[in-house]
Amino acid sequence: MRRGFFEGWYVKLVSPDRAARWAVIPGVFRGIGGDGGDGRDEAFVQVLDGLTGRSWYHRFPVEAFTASPHGFDVEVGPNRFDAQGVTLDLPQLRGRIEHTDPLRPWPVTLREPGIMGWYGLVPFMECFHGIVSFGHGLSGTLEVEGAAVAFDGGRGYIEKDWGRAFPSGYVWMASNHVDQADGEHPDASLIASVAIIPWLGGTFRGSIVGLRHSGRLHRWTTWNRSEERRLEIDDSHVRWTLAGPDGLLELEAERVRGGLLHAPMRTAMHQRVEETLDARIVLRHVAPDGTTLLDGVAECAGLEVFGDTDRMLAL
């Protein structure tokens, strides 16, 4: 494993009544040292209580980390994350959660190698991204700070990031709890990100958005030539409208205060990214023929707005 490298998985666990919302992030980091960096190698498991905003960062020796090259199977000390479920032995969370459905990844094909499209094949990209599962059912009980909490009938979500460092400015949002006027949409899931992307000595603004519903994945991305018609960020909201081959997508995310998570810079893991699991995203998907396909509110949403977003907006 080379230096100046990180790899991490974002595992979201939500109870059926949505009262328990946790993000657990296992991973590994290898610093490069110099220029203010300590070159520390470490494995870690981060924990975010999405309801209160509290967060914890648990360090482990780098030797405590293992990950299979053939699929989702990660261990950090006594904690294990794989396609069948999650085993946790942390001060905040202990127990076993099973996945009751197969994981639903972003499709990886020769024509479309994942969420990043052909950009995912470029070796000098700063950060790579993947969707391990848009959504799956949960069963089991966790001891949450000493109290038993049942997750039977709950929902999970898993994504992955790896590379050299997080972007210097970005917006990220995700939810698989989408409510419509007639109730919760059973399989709807949103992942959306826009960031400053270093490229051949310069930068550009790149976006990747996937909205899965009604058995189909709809895409708005830089690589499929979708167009951003609106992107506004202020202290209370992110408003984003995109148009592409799959029609029009309107997003309005309400910003709420969250907890601080560590994120990889080139020299060390820095506590600097504020994230919530309590955001609300009003969304509307309109087909190319003008038919409204989905109109609802994404709840229990993860939301991060970080870094030099003014520069990002100017690109």
JSON list of C-alpha atoms in Angstrom, two decimals, residues 158-237:
[
{"chain": "A", "resi": 158, "resn": "ILE", "atom": "CA", "xyz": [-22.82, 1.77, 1.74]},
{"chain": "A", "resi": 159, "resn": "GLU", "atom": "CA", "xyz": [-20.38, 3.77, -0.38]},
{"chain": "A", "resi": 160, "resn": "LYS", "atom": "CA", "xyz": [-16.62, 3.90, -0.76]},
{"chain": "A", "resi": 161, "resn": "ASP", "atom": "CA", "xyz": [-13.89, 6.51, -1.35]},
{"chain": "A", "resi": 162, "resn": "TRP", "atom": "CA", "xyz": [-10.20, 6.00, -2.04]},
{"chain": "A", "resi": 163, "resn": "GLY", "atom": "CA", "xyz": [-7.22, 7.89, -3.46]},
{"chain": "A", "resi": 164, "resn": "ARG", "atom": "CA", "xyz": [-4.85, 10.60, -2.26]},
{"chain": "A", "resi": 165, "resn": "ALA", "atom": "CA", "xyz": [-7.15, 13.17, -0.62]},
{"chain": "A", "resi": 166, "resn": "PHE", "atom": "CA", "xyz": [-10.69, 14.52, -0.54]},
{"chain": "A", "resi": 167, "resn": "PRO", "atom": "CA", "xyz": [-11.43, 17.44, -2.91]},
{"chain": "A", "resi": 168, "resn": "SER", "atom": "CA", "xyz": [-10.60, 20.96, -1.70]},
{"chain": "A", "resi": 169, "resn": "GLY", "atom": "CA", "xyz": [-14.24, 21.96, -2.10]},
{"chain": "A", "resi": 170, "resn": "TYR", "atom": "CA", "xyz": [-17.36, 19.84, -2.52]},
{"chain": "A", "resi": 171, "resn": "VAL", "atom": "CA", "xyz": [-21.00, 19.17, -1.74]},
{"chain": "A", "resi": 172, "resn": "TRP", "atom": "CA", "xyz": [-22.17, 15.62, -1.00]},
{"chain": "A", "resi": 173, "resn": "MET", "atom": "CA", "xyz": [-25.67, 14.40, -0.18]},
{"chain": "A", "resi": 174, "resn": "ALA", "atom": "CA", "xyz": [-27.28, 10.97, 0.07]},
{"chain": "A", "resi": 175, "resn": "SER", "atom": "CA", "xyz": [-30.56, 9.45, 1.25]},
{"chain": "A", "resi": 176, "resn": "ASN", "atom": "CA", "xyz": [-32.54, 6.25, 0.77]},
{"chain": "A", "resi": 177, "resn": "HIS", "atom": "CA", "xyz": [-35.58, 7.38, 2.78]},
{"chain": "A", "resi": 178, "resn": "VAL", "atom": "CA", "xyz": [-37.75, 9.18, 0.22]},
{"chain": "A", "resi": 179, "resn": "ASP", "atom": "CA", "xyz": [-41.29, 10.10, 1.25]},
{"chain": "A", "resi": 180, "resn": "GLN", "atom": "CA", "xyz": [-44.05, 11.01, -1.21]},
{"chain": "A", "resi": 181, "resn": "ALA", "atom": "CA", "xyz": [-47.58, 12.27, -0.58]},
{"chain": "A", "resi": 182, "resn": "ASP", "atom": "CA", "xyz": [-48.84, 8.67, -0.53]},
{"chain": "A", "resi": 183, "resn": "GLY", "atom": "CA", "xyz": [-46.09, 7.30, 1.71]},
{"chain": "A", "resi": 184, "resn": "GLU", "atom": "CA", "xyz": [-42.46, 6.18, 1.55]},
{"chain": "A", "resi": 185, "resn": "HIS", "atom": "CA", "xyz": [-41.13, 5.16, -1.86]},
{"chain": "A", "resi": 186, "resn": "PRO", "atom": "CA", "xyz": [-39.88, 1.62, -1.21]},
{"chain": "A", "resi": 187, "resn": "ASP", "atom": "CA", "xyz": [-36.73, 1.60, -3.36]},
{"chain": "A", "resi": 188, "resn": "ALA", "atom": "CA", "xyz": [-35.83, 5.25, -3.94]},
{"chain": "A", "resi": 189, "resn": "SER", "atom": "CA", "xyz": [-32.24, 6.27, -3.22]},
{"chain": "A", "resi": 190, "resn": "LEU", "atom": "CA", "xyz": [-30.29, 9.43, -4.03]},
{"chain": "A", "resi": 191, "resn": "ILE", "atom": "CA", "xyz": [-26.54, 10.03, -4.18]},
{"chain": "A", "resi": 192, "resn": "ALA", "atom": "CA", "xyz": [-25.30, 13.41, -5.41]},
{"chain": "A", "resi": 193, "resn": "SER", "atom": "CA", "xyz": [-21.90, 15.09, -5.33]},
{"chain": "A", "resi": 194, "resn": "VAL", "atom": "CA", "xyz": [-20.22, 18.08, -6.98]},
{"chain": "A", "resi": 195, "resn": "ALA", "atom": "CA", "xyz": [-16.56, 18.92, -6.40]},
{"chain": "A", "resi": 196, "resn": "ILE", "atom": "CA", "xyz": [-13.42, 20.72, -7.51]},
{"chain": "A", "resi": 197, "resn": "ILE", "atom": "CA", "xyz": [-11.54, 18.18, -9.66]},
{"chain": "A", "resi": 198, "resn": "PRO", "atom": "CA", "xyz": [-7.78, 18.66, -10.35]},
{"chain": "A", "resi": 199, "resn": "TRP", "atom": "CA", "xyz": [-7.08, 17.90, -14.01]},
{"chain": "A", "resi": 200, "resn": "LEU", "atom": "CA", "xyz": [-3.86, 18.20, -16.07]},
{"chain": "A", "resi": 201, "resn": "GLY", "atom": "CA", "xyz": [-2.55, 21.22, -14.17]},
{"chain": "A", "resi": 202, "resn": "GLY", "atom": "CA", "xyz": [-5.94, 22.92, -13.88]},
{"chain": "A", "resi": 203, "resn": "THR", "atom": "CA", "xyz": [-9.32, 22.25, -12.28]},
{"chain": "A", "resi": 204, "resn": "PHE", "atom": "CA", "xyz": [-12.93, 21.82, -13.29]},
{"chain": "A", "resi": 205, "resn": "ARG", "atom": "CA", "xyz": [-16.25, 21.35, -11.51]},
{"chain": "A", "resi": 206, "resn": "GLY", "atom": "CA", "xyz": [-17.39, 17.76, -11.76]},
{"chain": "A", "resi": 207, "resn": "SER", "atom": "CA", "xyz": [-20.69, 16.25, -10.70]},
{"chain": "A", "resi": 208, "resn": "ILE", "atom": "CA", "xyz": [-22.07, 12.75, -10.23]},
{"chain": "A", "resi": 209, "resn": "VAL", "atom": "CA", "xyz": [-25.73, 12.17, -9.38]},
{"chain": "A", "resi": 210, "resn": "GLY", "atom": "CA", "xyz": [-27.64, 8.91, -9.26]},
{"chain": "A", "resi": 211, "resn": "LEU", "atom": "CA", "xyz": [-31.34, 8.61, -8.41]},
{"chain": "A", "resi": 212, "resn": "ARG", "atom": "CA", "xyz": [-32.59, 5.05, -8.20]},
{"chain": "A", "resi": 213, "resn": "HIS", "atom": "CA", "xyz": [-36.33, 4.49, -8.18]},
{"chain": "A", "resi": 214, "resn": "SER", "atom": "CA", "xyz": [-38.98, 2.26, -9.75]},
{"chain": "A", "resi": 215, "resn": "GLY", "atom": "CA", "xyz": [-36.36, -0.36, -10.54]},
{"chain": "A", "resi": 216, "resn": "ARG", "atom": "CA", "xyz": [-34.11, 1.91, -12.61]},
{"chain": "A", "resi": 217, "resn": "LEU", "atom": "CA", "xyz": [-31.00, 4.03, -12.03]},
{"chain": "A", "resi": 218, "resn": "HIS", "atom": "CA", "xyz": [-31.23, 7.57, -13.47]},
{"chain": "A", "resi": 219, "resn": "ARG", "atom": "CA", "xyz": [-27.95, 9.45, -14.02]},
{"chain": "A", "resi": 220, "resn": "TRP", "atom": "CA", "xyz": [-26.83, 13.09, -14.22]},
{"chain": "A", "resi": 221, "resn": "THR", "atom": "CA", "xyz": [-23.05, 13.27, -14.48]},
{"chain": "A", "resi": 222, "resn": "THR", "atom": "CA", "xyz": [-20.23, 15.21, -16.07]},
{"chain": "A", "resi": 223, "resn": "TRP", "atom": "CA", "xyz": [-19.25, 12.15, -18.09]},
{"chain": "A", "resi": 224, "resn": "ASN", "atom": "CA", "xyz": [-22.72, 11.67, -19.62]},
{"chain": "A", "resi": 225, "resn": "ARG", "atom": "CA", "xyz": [-22.82, 15.38, -20.54]},
{"chain": "A", "resi": 226, "resn": "SER", "atom": "CA", "xyz": [-25.62, 16.38, -18.21]},
{"chain": "A", "resi": 227, "resn": "GLU", "atom": "CA", "xyz": [-25.97, 20.13, -17.72]},
{"chain": "A", "resi": 228, "resn": "GLU", "atom": "CA", "xyz": [-26.10, 22.05, -14.45]},
{"chain": "A", "resi": 229, "resn": "ARG", "atom": "CA", "xyz": [-28.84, 24.64, -14.80]},
{"chain": "A", "resi": 230, "resn": "ARG", "atom": "CA", "xyz": [-28.58, 25.89, -11.23]},
{"chain": "A", "resi": 231, "resn": "LEU", "atom": "CA", "xyz": [-26.20, 25.48, -8.33]},
{"chain": "A", "resi": 232, "resn": "GLU", "atom": "CA", "xyz": [-26.59, 27.80, -5.36]},
{"chain": "A", "resi": 233, "resn": "ILE", "atom": "CA", "xyz": [-25.13, 27.40, -1.89]},
{"chain": "A", "resi": 234, "resn": "ASP", "atom": "CA", "xyz": [-25.97, 29.62, 1.07]},
{"chain": "A", "resi": 235, "resn": "ASP", "atom": "CA", "xyz": [-26.01, 29.25, 4.86]},
{"chain": "A", "resi": 236, "resn": "SER", "atom": "CA", "xyz": [-29.35, 27.46, 4.91]},
{"chain": "A", "resi": 237, "resn": "HIS", "atom": "CA", "xyz": [-29.73, 25.55, 1.63]}
]
